[in-house]
Each structure stands twice: as structure tokens, then as C-alpha cells.
Amino acid sequence: MRDLLGRLDQATGWCGVFWQRDPDGMRACLDGVEVPPWDVVQALLHDLAADRGIPEAERETHRARTLHRASLTAYDSRPGARELLGDRLDMMLTERRLALEREADLSRLLSEATAPDDADRISLDLAWVRDDHERATARCAELQERLARLESADRPTWANPGTTPTRPRPDAAPNPDQPHHPRGARYAGLQTTDTYPEPAAPPTPTPATPSTPRGARYEPPPPEAPTPEAPPTAPTPHAKPDHAKPDHTTQTVQALLHLRREGRTGEAHAVLVEAAARPPHDLPPLAAELHRAGLAADWATLLWEAASLPPDRLVALADALAGAGRADDCRKLLRQGVARPAPEIAEAILALIDAGREREARALLDSYLRVRTPEDAARCAHTDPRRLVPLLLETARGVSEEHRWDLVHALRVAGFNA
């Protein structure tokens, strides 16, 4: 990072913004006390592209990503890493929620503005708030990924007691008889004591670590729910698989009805988070049962939770909804799912292609282009211009010829030869 900053005009661009808003955070990163969030590194690489040209920035991006991942691995191997990451995730979830609320307020004010000066001022504030939201979303995803790696490392340790752990293991493995604690991107026992910055305040790197742990992630880690990659154990020959799924769906609906009647909204939300992580083919029947029980609002919340699934699972769920005749839910899920920062969308598309899942990659990119602006799409290209620019243009042509020309213009403005 010191080498990267040494090649930049540190008084301008994003680098200037970071130094102005959080000089202590920047110094902590330069001293090796903190690892900068990847969105900060990426912003500095964009500064490098502006100062030194795109080819040099492309060369540095691979090196920076490799070193950043190595830094996170070293940082997260220290004692207390799980608690620290859980606390930061709680804080970033709060920041993301507040940014969304502020964005809604500013959007309403913009629609009501009559004077051009007022509209310009609100538009500027709205642009900063949207950047705040994108950065908070990216940091939540990064922190969740780091926590997931720690949990994955712990599971082999618990399964092999003789293995020497590389970092302190918890006092005890999770107890399957304990109540299942809330999980998921948007459920963290949020507190609302944080104050939102002034509307026009530029985005800042991750705030300093609070001294007091907060949030549901300080509970013992819950038992892992089955995932599509690790399905539940197959039923015995005497079981009736045709009835297993309806029974499970019915139990979920009954639990939600019970919790809603008693006003236990937090626990109801936890049930929805759990349900969002189920195999995609389980959710269309659940949607039908929720609507039948008068819980349409809960289905909307579940869809919102599902929008934070990894891209391959997001597309698989969209396919399942479309195949079950729930086209509106499919479109809503994809619209919500592509409300992620452009770099995250770009890396997800490349990962899907590298995994041989080109159809899912194209479906995700098609939804992104239909929902986001051409300028947003052009920002995707910075991750890997050689591979993404042709794919962006080809997908945009599939939307419409007008869409393609708008993207061509946005790419040229962003410095790409389109």
C-alpha cells in the first residue's frame, strides 16, 4: 500500500478523500495495524489508472488482490479475530441500513424539489449516500466471507480433535440442542446508536474498532445449515420424500404465525433468514404457503434476504421461481440482487465464468444492465477490461441497440476503447 500511495497524487482523487476524512485510518493501514477494506484498495487503483494509465492499474490489480488476501489471512489468524469481525459486521450492517434510509429520504426530497439549485444539491448528496451504501454493502460481504473462512477452519478442528489449530479454538463446539441463533447478511441484532454523517460527507474507510463487542455474533456459533453444495442426508427407503418438503414448509409457516402473534419479530426474522438459505426448489412452495396464510409481507422480506445470496445461488433461485410461474418474484429478486457494488458484480461474473457457469453469469449481467445505469456498468469493466468489455457490449446488445450505444459512450468516458 505504501508503494501504491507513493505513485499517486495523494491530495486528489479518492486518496485525497480518504486522507481528509480518516487520516488515522489511513495511517493505521500504512503502519500495518489494519488491513484496508478492498473497496478502498480498489478506489486507490482507480486513482492509479487516472494518474498512470489503465495498463499500469491492471498490472497492479492482480498483485494488490493477492497481497490483500494474504494480509487478511494473517490478520484473521490472530486471537479474538471472530469477535472483532462480528463486531465490525454489526457496525457495517447498521451503516448500510442507515444509508438506505437516508437514500430513501433524499430520493423523496429530490422528487419534490422545484428550484434547480435545490435539485443539484440534493442530487449531489444522493450520489454520496449511494456511494456510502455501496461501500457498506461491499464491506459487509467482505466481512462475511472472512467470518465464513474462520467457521470453515473451526469445523475441521472440531471434527479432528487431534489437529493442532492455527489459532485459539472456542471453549466448546456448538451444542445442537441450543436454540438456533439468527444468521444472514441482514440479521445481526442491530443497534441504532450510531449517527449518520452529514449528507454530503464523502465515504470513509472502515471506522476504528469499537472497544465493546456488540451483536448476535458473540453468541456461540450455531450449527451449520445444509447448503446446496452439501445437501441433507438422503431419506431411508421407508421415508416418504414427497411429504418431507411440505411438512418442512408447513412447520416454517406455523412457526412464523406463532411468532407474529406473540410479537417476536426478531425471531420471526431469523426464521426467514434461515429459509432464504434453503435449496432453491424449496422456496416457491413456501411462497405459496406464506401468501395463503396471509404472510405476504414475510415473503417479501425473505426475497430481500435471498437477494444477498452468492450469485450462483441467486440465479438458481431466480430460475426456480420462474419455473414455478412466479415471474414477478423472479424479476424482483434479480433487481434486488444486482443492487451490489459494480466491482462485486464484476468479480462474481468472472468467478461464474471461471467455474464453467456461463449461463448464470450472463443472466446476472443481463439483469444488472437492465437495472443499473450505463455508468454503473462501465465501472464493472475496471476489474478485468479484457474479458468484461466484450461481454458487457454483447449483453447490452441483447437488451437493445440503444442500450448498447449508451454503454459504448459510458465506456469511452471511463477511458476504455469500446
CSV table of C-alpha atoms in Angstrom, one decimal:
chain,number,residue,atom,x,y,z
A,1,MET,CA,0.0,0.0,0.0
A,2,ARG,CA,2.9,2.4,0.7
A,3,ASP,CA,4.2,1.6,-2.8
A,4,LEU,CA,0.8,2.3,-4.3
A,5,LEU,CA,0.3,5.6,-2.5
A,6,GLY,CA,3.9,6.6,-3.5
A,7,ARG,CA,2.8,6.7,-7.1
A,8,LEU,CA,-0.4,8.8,-6.5
A,9,ASP,CA,-1.1,12.4,-6.0
A,10,GLN,CA,-2.4,11.9,-2.5
A,11,ALA,CA,-4.1,15.3,-2.3
A,12,THR,CA,-6.6,14.4,-5.1
A,13,GLY,CA,-9.0,11.7,-6.1
A,14,TRP,CA,-10.2,9.1,-3.7
A,15,CYS,CA,-6.8,9.1,-2.0
A,16,GLY,CA,-7.4,12.8,-1.1
A,17,VAL,CA,-10.9,12.0,0.2
A,18,PHE,CA,-9.6,9.2,2.4
A,19,TRP,CA,-6.8,11.3,3.9
A,20,GLN,CA,-9.3,14.2,4.5
A,21,ARG,CA,-12.0,12.1,6.1
A,22,ASP,CA,-10.0,9.5,8.1
A,23,PRO,CA,-6.3,10.3,8.4
A,24,ASP,CA,-5.9,8.0,11.4
A,25,GLY,CA,-7.4,5.0,9.5
A,26,MET,CA,-5.1,5.6,6.6
A,27,ARG,CA,-2.0,5.7,8.8
A,28,ALA,CA,-3.2,2.5,10.6
A,29,CYS,CA,-3.3,0.8,7.2
A,30,LEU,CA,0.1,2.2,6.2
A,31,ASP,CA,1.6,1.1,9.5
A,32,GLY,CA,0.2,-2.5,9.1
A,33,VAL,CA,-2.1,-2.1,12.1
A,34,GLU,CA,-5.2,-2.5,9.9
A,35,VAL,CA,-6.0,-4.1,6.6
A,36,PRO,CA,-7.8,-1.6,4.3
A,37,PRO,CA,-11.2,-2.8,3.0
A,38,TRP,CA,-10.9,-4.0,-0.6
A,39,ASP,CA,-13.2,-1.2,-1.8
A,40,VAL,CA,-10.6,1.3,-0.5
A,41,VAL,CA,-7.8,-0.5,-2.3
A,42,GLN,CA,-9.8,-0.6,-5.5
A,43,ALA,CA,-10.5,3.1,-5.3
A,44,LEU,CA,-6.8,3.8,-5.0
A,45,LEU,CA,-6.2,1.6,-8.0
A,46,HIS,CA,-8.8,3.7,-9.9
A,47,ASP,CA,-6.7,6.8,-8.9
A,48,LEU,CA,-3.6,5.0,-10.3
A,49,ALA,CA,-5.5,4.4,-13.6
A,50,ALA,CA,-6.2,8.1,-13.8
A,51,ASP,CA,-2.7,9.1,-12.8
A,52,ARG,CA,-0.6,6.4,-14.6
A,53,GLY,CA,-3.0,4.9,-17.1
A,54,ILE,CA,-5.2,1.8,-17.2
A,55,PRO,CA,-2.4,-0.7,-18.2
A,56,GLU,CA,-0.4,0.0,-15.1
A,57,ALA,CA,-3.5,-0.2,-12.9
A,58,GLU,CA,-4.4,-3.5,-14.5
A,59,ARG,CA,-1.0,-4.9,-13.7
A,60,GLU,CA,-1.2,-3.7,-10.1
A,61,THR,CA,-4.7,-5.0,-9.5
A,62,HIS,CA,-3.7,-8.7,-9.6
A,63,ARG,CA,-0.7,-8.0,-7.3
A,64,ALA,CA,-2.8,-5.9,-4.9
A,65,ARG,CA,-5.6,-8.6,-4.7
A,66,THR,CA,-3.1,-11.3,-3.9
A,67,LEU,CA,-1.4,-9.3,-1.2
A,68,HIS,CA,-4.7,-8.2,0.2
A,69,ARG,CA,-5.9,-11.8,0.6
A,70,ALA,CA,-2.7,-12.8,2.2
A,71,SER,CA,-2.9,-9.8,4.6
A,72,LEU,CA,-6.5,-10.8,5.6
A,73,THR,CA,-5.4,-14.4,6.3
A,74,ALA,CA,-2.6,-13.2,8.6
A,75,TYR,CA,-4.8,-10.6,10.3
A,76,ASP,CA,-7.6,-13.1,10.9
A,77,SER,CA,-5.3,-15.7,12.4
A,78,ARG,CA,-4.8,-13.6,15.5
A,79,PRO,CA,-6.6,-14.4,18.8
A,80,GLY,CA,-10.1,-12.8,19.0
A,81,ALA,CA,-10.5,-12.4,15.3
A,82,ARG,CA,-14.0,-13.8,15.2
A,83,GLU,CA,-15.3,-11.4,17.8
A,84,LEU,CA,-13.6,-8.4,16.1
A,85,LEU,CA,-15.0,-9.3,12.7
A,86,GLY,CA,-18.5,-9.9,14.1
A,87,ASP,CA,-18.5,-6.5,15.8
A,88,ARG,CA,-17.4,-4.8,12.6
A,89,LEU,CA,-20.0,-6.6,10.6
A,90,ASP,CA,-22.7,-5.5,13.1
A,91,MET,CA,-21.5,-1.9,12.7
A,92,MET,CA,-21.3,-2.0,8.9
A,93,LEU,CA,-24.8,-3.6,8.7
A,94,THR,CA,-26.1,-0.6,10.7
A,95,GLU,CA,-24.3,1.8,8.4
A,96,ARG,CA,-25.8,0.1,5.4
A,97,ARG,CA,-29.3,0.3,6.8
A,98,LEU,CA,-28.9,4.0,7.7
A,99,ALA,CA,-27.6,4.7,4.2
A,100,LEU,CA,-30.7,3.1,2.7
A,101,GLU,CA,-33.0,5.1,4.9
A,102,ARG,CA,-31.1,8.3,4.0
A,103,GLU,CA,-31.2,7.4,0.3
A,104,ALA,CA,-35.0,7.0,0.5
A,105,ASP,CA,-35.3,10.4,2.2
A,106,LEU,CA,-33.2,12.1,-0.3
A,107,SER,CA,-35.0,10.5,-3.2
A,108,ARG,CA,-38.2,11.8,-1.9
A,109,LEU,CA,-36.8,15.3,-1.4
A,110,LEU,CA,-35.4,15.2,-5.0
A,111,SER,CA,-38.8,14.3,-6.4
A,112,GLU,CA,-40.3,17.3,-4.6
A,113,ALA,CA,-37.6,19.8,-5.4
A,114,THR,CA,-38.7,22.7,-7.6
A,115,ALA,CA,-35.6,25.0,-7.6
A,116,PRO,CA,-32.7,23.9,-9.8
A,117,ASP,CA,-30.2,24.7,-7.1
A,118,ASP,CA,-32.0,22.6,-4.6
A,119,ALA,CA,-32.2,19.7,-7.0
A,120,ASP,CA,-28.5,19.9,-7.7
A,121,ARG,CA,-27.6,20.0,-4.0
A,122,ILE,CA,-29.9,17.0,-3.3
A,123,SER,CA,-28.6,15.1,-6.3
A,124,LEU,CA,-25.0,15.5,-5.0
A,125,ASP,CA,-26.0,14.4,-1.5
A,126,LEU,CA,-27.8,11.4,-3.0
A,127,ALA,CA,-24.7,10.4,-5.0
A,128,TRP,CA,-22.6,10.4,-1.9
A,129,VAL,CA,-25.2,8.4,0.1
A,130,ARG,CA,-25.4,5.8,-2.7
A,131,ASP,CA,-21.6,5.5,-2.6
A,132,ASP,CA,-21.9,5.1,1.2
A,133,HIS,CA,-24.4,2.3,0.7
A,134,GLU,CA,-22.3,0.6,-2.0
A,135,ARG,CA,-19.2,0.7,0.2
A,136,ALA,CA,-21.1,-0.6,3.3
A,137,THR,CA,-22.5,-3.4,1.2
A,138,ALA,CA,-19.1,-4.4,-0.2
A,139,ARG,CA,-17.6,-4.3,3.4
A,140,CYS,CA,-20.4,-6.5,4.7
A,141,ALA,CA,-19.8,-9.0,2.0
A,142,GLU,CA,-16.0,-9.0,2.7
A,143,LEU,CA,-16.5,-9.4,6.5
A,144,GLN,CA,-19.0,-12.2,6.0
A,145,GLU,CA,-16.6,-14.0,3.8
A,146,ARG,CA,-13.8,-13.7,6.4
A,147,LEU,CA,-16.1,-15.0,9.1
A,148,ALA,CA,-17.2,-17.9,6.9
A,149,ARG,CA,-13.5,-18.8,6.4
A,150,LEU,CA,-12.9,-18.8,10.2
A,151,GLU,CA,-16.0,-21.0,10.7
A,152,SER,CA,-14.8,-23.4,8.0
A,153,ALA,CA,-11.4,-23.7,9.6
A,154,ASP,CA,-13.1,-24.4,13.0
A,155,ARG,CA,-15.3,-27.2,11.7
A,156,PRO,CA,-12.3,-29.4,10.7
A,157,THR,CA,-10.7,-28.6,14.1
A,158,TRP,CA,-13.8,-29.8,15.9
A,159,ALA,CA,-14.1,-32.8,13.7
A,160,ASN,CA,-10.4,-33.7,14.3
A,161,PRO,CA,-9.6,-33.0,17.9
A,162,GLY,CA,-6.0,-34.2,17.5
A,163,THR,CA,-5.4,-31.4,14.9
A,164,THR,CA,-3.4,-28.5,16.3
A,165,PRO,CA,-5.3,-25.4,15.5
A,166,THR,CA,-3.5,-22.4,14.0
A,167,ARG,CA,-5.5,-20.0,16.2
A,168,PRO,CA,-7.3,-20.4,19.5
A,169,ARG,CA,-10.4,-22.6,19.1
A,170,PRO,CA,-13.6,-21.7,21.0
A,171,ASP,CA,-14.1,-23.1,24.5
A,172,ALA,CA,-16.6,-25.7,23.2
A,173,ALA,CA,-18.1,-26.8,20.0
A,174,PRO,CA,-21.7,-25.6,19.4
A,175,ASN,CA,-24.4,-27.5,21.1
A,176,PRO,CA,-27.0,-28.8,18.6
A,177,ASP,CA,-29.7,-28.6,21.4
A,178,GLN,CA,-29.2,-24.9,21.8
A,179,PRO,CA,-31.8,-22.5,20.1
A,180,HIS,CA,-30.6,-21.6,16.6
A,181,HIS,CA,-29.4,-18.1,16.6
A,182,PRO,CA,-30.2,-15.6,13.8
A,183,ARG,CA,-27.9,-15.7,10.8
A,184,GLY,CA,-27.7,-14.0,7.5
A,185,ALA,CA,-26.5,-10.8,5.8
A,186,ARG,CA,-29.1,-8.6,7.3
A,187,TYR,CA,-29.7,-10.0,10.7
A,188,ALA,CA,-27.2,-9.1,13.4
A,189,GLY,CA,-29.0,-7.8,16.4
A,190,LEU,CA,-28.5,-4.2,15.1
A,191,GLN,CA,-28.2,-1.3,17.4
A,192,THR,CA,-29.1,2.2,16.3
A,193,THR,CA,-26.9,4.3,18.4
A,194,ASP,CA,-24.7,5.3,15.5
A,195,THR,CA,-25.4,8.6,14.0
A,196,TYR,CA,-25.4,9.1,10.2
A,197,PRO,CA,-22.8,11.5,8.8
A,198,GLU,CA,-23.7,14.8,7.1
A,199,PRO,CA,-25.4,14.1,3.8
A,200,ALA,CA,-22.6,15.4,1.7
A,201,ALA,CA,-19.8,13.7,3.6
A,202,PRO,CA,-17.5,11.6,1.4
A,203,PRO,CA,-17.2,7.9,2.1
A,204,THR,CA,-14.6,6.8,4.6
A,205,PRO,CA,-12.6,3.6,5.2
A,206,THR,CA,-13.8,1.2,7.8
A,207,PRO,CA,-14.1,3.0,11.2
A,208,ALA,CA,-11.8,2.2,14.0
A,209,THR,CA,-12.6,-0.9,16.0
A,210,PRO,CA,-15.1,-0.2,18.9
A,211,SER,CA,-13.9,-1.2,22.3
A,212,THR,CA,-17.1,-3.1,23.3
A,213,PRO,CA,-18.3,-6.1,21.3
A,214,ARG,CA,-21.9,-5.9,20.1
A,215,GLY,CA,-24.4,-8.0,18.3
A,216,ALA,CA,-25.7,-11.6,17.9
A,217,ARG,CA,-22.3,-12.8,16.6
A,218,TYR,CA,-20.9,-13.0,20.1
A,219,GLU,CA,-23.2,-16.0,20.8
A,220,PRO,CA,-21.6,-19.4,20.3
A,221,PRO,CA,-21.6,-20.3,16.6
A,222,PRO,CA,-24.8,-22.1,15.5
A,223,PRO,CA,-24.9,-25.5,13.8
A,224,GLU,CA,-24.4,-25.1,10.1
A,225,ALA,CA,-27.5,-25.3,8.0
A,226,PRO,CA,-27.3,-27.5,4.9
A,227,THR,CA,-26.3,-25.8,1.7
A,228,PRO,CA,-26.9,-26.8,-1.9
A,229,GLU,CA,-23.3,-27.9,-2.1
A,230,ALA,CA,-23.8,-30.2,1.0
A,231,PRO,CA,-27.4,-31.5,0.8
A,232,PRO,CA,-29.1,-33.1,3.8
A,233,THR,CA,-28.7,-36.9,4.2
A,234,ALA,CA,-31.0,-38.8,1.8
A,235,PRO,CA,-34.1,-40.3,3.3
A,236,THR,CA,-34.2,-44.0,4.1
A,237,PRO,CA,-36.1,-46.4,1.7
A,238,HIS,CA,-39.1,-46.3,4.1
A,239,ALA,CA,-39.3,-42.5,4.2
A,240,LYS,CA,-41.8,-40.6,2.1
A,241,PRO,CA,-39.8,-37.8,0.4
A,242,ASP,CA,-42.9,-36.4,-1.3
A,243,HIS,CA,-44.2,-35.4,2.2
A,244,ALA,CA,-40.9,-34.2,3.7
A,245,LYS,CA,-40.8,-30.8,1.9
A,246,PRO,CA,-44.5,-29.9,2.6
A,247,ASP,CA,-44.1,-30.8,6.2
A,248,HIS,CA,-41.0,-28.6,6.5
A,249,THR,CA,-42.8,-25.7,4.7
A,250,THR,CA,-45.8,-26.1,6.9
A,251,GLN,CA,-43.6,-26.0,10.0
A,252,THR,CA,-42.0,-22.8,8.9
A,253,VAL,CA,-45.3,-21.1,8.2
A,254,GLN,CA,-46.7,-22.3,11.6
A,255,ALA,CA,-43.6,-21.0,13.4
A,256,LEU,CA,-44.0,-17.6,11.7
A,257,LEU,CA,-47.7,-17.4,12.6
A,258,HIS,CA,-46.9,-18.2,16.2
A,259,LEU,CA,-44.0,-15.7,16.4
A,260,ARG,CA,-46.0,-12.9,14.7
A,261,ARG,CA,-49.0,-13.5,17.1
A,262,GLU,CA,-46.6,-13.0,20.1
A,263,GLY,CA,-44.9,-10.0,18.5
A,264,ARG,CA,-41.5,-11.8,18.5
A,265,THR,CA,-40.3,-10.0,15.3
A,266,GLY,CA,-36.6,-10.7,15.8
A,267,GLU,CA,-37.1,-14.4,16.0
A,268,ALA,CA,-39.5,-14.3,13.0
A,269,HIS,CA,-36.8,-12.5,11.0
A,270,ALA,CA,-34.4,-15.2,12.0
A,271,VAL,CA,-36.7,-17.9,10.6
A,272,LEU,CA,-36.9,-16.0,7.3
A,273,VAL,CA,-33.1,-15.7,7.1
A,274,GLU,CA,-32.9,-19.5,7.7
A,275,ALA,CA,-35.5,-20.1,5.0
A,276,ALA,CA,-33.7,-17.9,2.5
A,277,ALA,CA,-30.7,-20.2,2.6
A,278,ARG,CA,-32.7,-23.4,1.7
A,279,PRO,CA,-32.3,-25.1,-1.6
A,280,PRO,CA,-33.9,-23.0,-4.4
A,281,HIS,CA,-36.6,-25.6,-5.2
A,282,ASP,CA,-37.9,-25.3,-1.6
A,283,LEU,CA,-38.9,-21.7,-1.9
A,284,PRO,CA,-41.7,-21.5,-4.5
A,285,PRO,CA,-43.9,-23.8,-2.4
A,286,LEU,CA,-43.0,-21.8,0.7
A,287,ALA,CA,-44.0,-18.6,-1.1
A,288,ALA,CA,-47.4,-20.1,-1.9
A,289,GLU,CA,-48.0,-21.2,1.7
A,290,LEU,CA,-47.0,-17.8,3.1
A,291,HIS,CA,-49.4,-16.0,0.8
A,292,ARG,CA,-52.1,-18.5,1.7
A,293,ALA,CA,-51.5,-17.8,5.4
A,294,GLY,CA,-51.7,-14.0,5.0
A,295,LEU,CA,-47.9,-13.6,5.4
A,296,ALA,CA,-47.2,-11.9,2.0
A,297,ALA,CA,-45.0,-9.3,3.8
A,298,ASP,CA,-42.9,-12.1,5.2
A,299,TRP,CA,-42.3,-13.5,1.7
A,300,ALA,CA,-41.2,-10.0,0.6
A,301,THR,CA,-38.7,-9.9,3.5
A,302,LEU,CA,-37.5,-13.4,2.6
A,303,LEU,CA,-36.9,-12.4,-1.0
A,304,TRP,CA,-34.9,-9.3,0.2
A,305,GLU,CA,-32.8,-11.6,2.4
A,306,ALA,CA,-32.3,-14.0,-0.6
A,307,ALA,CA,-31.0,-11.1,-2.7
A,308,SER,CA,-27.7,-11.3,-0.7
A,309,LEU,CA,-27.1,-14.9,-1.6
A,310,PRO,CA,-23.9,-15.7,-3.6
A,311,PRO,CA,-24.5,-15.0,-7.3
A,312,ASP,CA,-24.7,-18.6,-8.5
A,313,ARG,CA,-27.4,-19.4,-5.8
A,314,LEU,CA,-29.2,-16.2,-6.6
A,315,VAL,CA,-29.5,-17.2,-10.2
A,316,ALA,CA,-30.6,-20.7,-9.3
A,317,LEU,CA,-33.3,-19.3,-7.1
A,318,ALA,CA,-34.5,-17.0,-9.8
A,319,ASP,CA,-34.7,-20.0,-12.2
A,320,ALA,CA,-36.7,-21.9,-9.6
A,321,LEU,CA,-39.2,-19.0,-9.2
A,322,ALA,CA,-39.6,-18.5,-12.9
A,323,GLY,CA,-40.1,-22.2,-13.4
A,324,ALA,CA,-42.8,-22.2,-10.8
A,325,GLY,CA,-44.7,-19.4,-12.5
A,326,ARG,CA,-43.6,-16.7,-10.1
A,327,ALA,CA,-42.1,-14.4,-12.8
A,328,ASP,CA,-42.7,-11.2,-10.8
A,329,ASP,CA,-40.8,-12.7,-7.8
A,330,CYS,CA,-38.0,-13.7,-10.2
A,331,ARG,CA,-37.7,-10.2,-11.5
A,332,LYS,CA,-37.8,-8.6,-8.1
A,333,LEU,CA,-35.1,-11.0,-6.8
A,334,LEU,CA,-32.8,-10.2,-9.6
A,335,ARG,CA,-33.4,-6.4,-9.3
A,336,GLN,CA,-32.6,-6.6,-5.6
A,337,GLY,CA,-29.7,-8.9,-6.2
A,338,VAL,CA,-27.8,-6.7,-8.6
A,339,ALA,CA,-28.0,-3.7,-6.2
A,340,ARG,CA,-24.4,-4.6,-5.3
A,341,PRO,CA,-21.3,-2.5,-5.9
A,342,ALA,CA,-20.1,-2.8,-9.5
A,343,PRO,CA,-16.7,-4.4,-8.5
A,344,GLU,CA,-18.6,-7.1,-6.6
A,345,ILE,CA,-20.8,-7.8,-9.6
A,346,ALA,CA,-17.8,-8.0,-11.9
A,347,GLU,CA,-15.9,-10.4,-9.7
A,348,ALA,CA,-19.0,-12.6,-9.3
A,349,ILE,CA,-19.5,-12.7,-13.1
A,350,LEU,CA,-15.8,-13.7,-13.7
A,351,ALA,CA,-16.0,-16.3,-10.9
A,352,LEU,CA,-19.1,-17.9,-12.5
A,353,ILE,CA,-17.4,-18.0,-15.9
A,354,ASP,CA,-14.2,-19.5,-14.5
A,355,ALA,CA,-16.4,-22.2,-12.8
A,356,GLY,CA,-18.0,-23.1,-16.2
A,357,ARG,CA,-21.3,-21.4,-15.3
A,358,GLU,CA,-21.5,-19.0,-18.2
A,359,ARG,CA,-25.3,-19.1,-18.4
A,360,GLU,CA,-25.6,-17.9,-14.8
A,361,ALA,CA,-23.0,-15.2,-15.4
A,362,ARG,CA,-24.9,-13.9,-18.5
A,363,ALA,CA,-28.2,-14.0,-16.6
A,364,LEU,CA,-26.7,-12.0,-13.8
A,365,LEU,CA,-25.1,-9.5,-16.1
A,366,ASP,CA,-28.3,-9.1,-18.2
A,367,SER,CA,-30.2,-8.2,-15.0
A,368,TYR,CA,-27.5,-5.8,-14.0
A,369,LEU,CA,-27.6,-4.0,-17.3
A,370,ARG,CA,-31.4,-3.7,-17.2
A,371,VAL,CA,-31.5,-2.2,-13.7
A,372,ARG,CA,-28.3,-0.1,-13.4
A,373,THR,CA,-27.1,2.9,-15.4
A,374,PRO,CA,-24.6,2.6,-18.2
A,375,GLU,CA,-22.1,4.4,-16.0
A,376,ASP,CA,-22.5,1.7,-13.3
A,377,ALA,CA,-22.0,-1.0,-16.0
A,378,ALA,CA,-18.8,0.8,-17.2
A,379,ARG,CA,-17.5,0.6,-13.6
A,380,CYS,CA,-17.7,-3.2,-13.8
A,381,ALA,CA,-15.1,-3.1,-16.6
A,382,HIS,CA,-12.3,-1.9,-14.3
A,383,THR,CA,-12.0,-5.3,-12.7
A,384,ASP,CA,-10.8,-7.1,-15.9
A,385,PRO,CA,-11.3,-4.9,-19.0
A,386,ARG,CA,-10.0,-7.5,-21.5
A,387,ARG,CA,-12.7,-10.0,-20.5
A,388,LEU,CA,-15.5,-7.8,-19.4
A,389,VAL,CA,-15.7,-5.1,-22.0
A,390,PRO,CA,-16.7,-7.5,-24.8
A,391,LEU,CA,-19.1,-9.4,-22.6
A,392,LEU,CA,-20.7,-6.1,-21.4
A,393,LEU,CA,-21.2,-5.0,-25.0
A,394,GLU,CA,-22.6,-8.3,-26.2
A,395,THR,CA,-25.0,-8.5,-23.3
A,396,ALA,CA,-26.1,-4.9,-23.8
A,397,ARG,CA,-26.9,-5.6,-27.4
A,398,GLY,CA,-29.2,-8.3,-26.2
A,399,VAL,CA,-31.1,-5.7,-24.2
A,400,SER,CA,-31.4,-3.2,-27.0
A,401,GLU,CA,-29.3,-1.4,-29.6
A,402,GLU,CA,-29.9,1.8,-27.7
A,403,HIS,CA,-28.7,0.2,-24.5
A,404,ARG,CA,-25.5,-0.9,-26.3
A,405,TRP,CA,-24.7,2.6,-27.6
A,406,ASP,CA,-25.3,4.1,-24.2
A,407,LEU,CA,-22.8,1.6,-22.8
A,408,VAL,CA,-20.3,2.4,-25.5
A,409,HIS,CA,-20.4,6.1,-24.6
A,410,ALA,CA,-20.1,5.3,-20.8
A,411,LEU,CA,-17.1,3.0,-21.5
A,412,ARG,CA,-15.4,5.7,-23.6
A,413,VAL,CA,-15.9,8.3,-20.9
A,414,ALA,CA,-14.4,5.8,-18.4
A,415,GLY,CA,-11.3,5.5,-20.5
A,416,PHE,CA,-11.9,2.2,-22.4
A,417,ASN,CA,-11.6,1.7,-26.1
A,418,ALA,CA,-15.1,0.4,-26.9
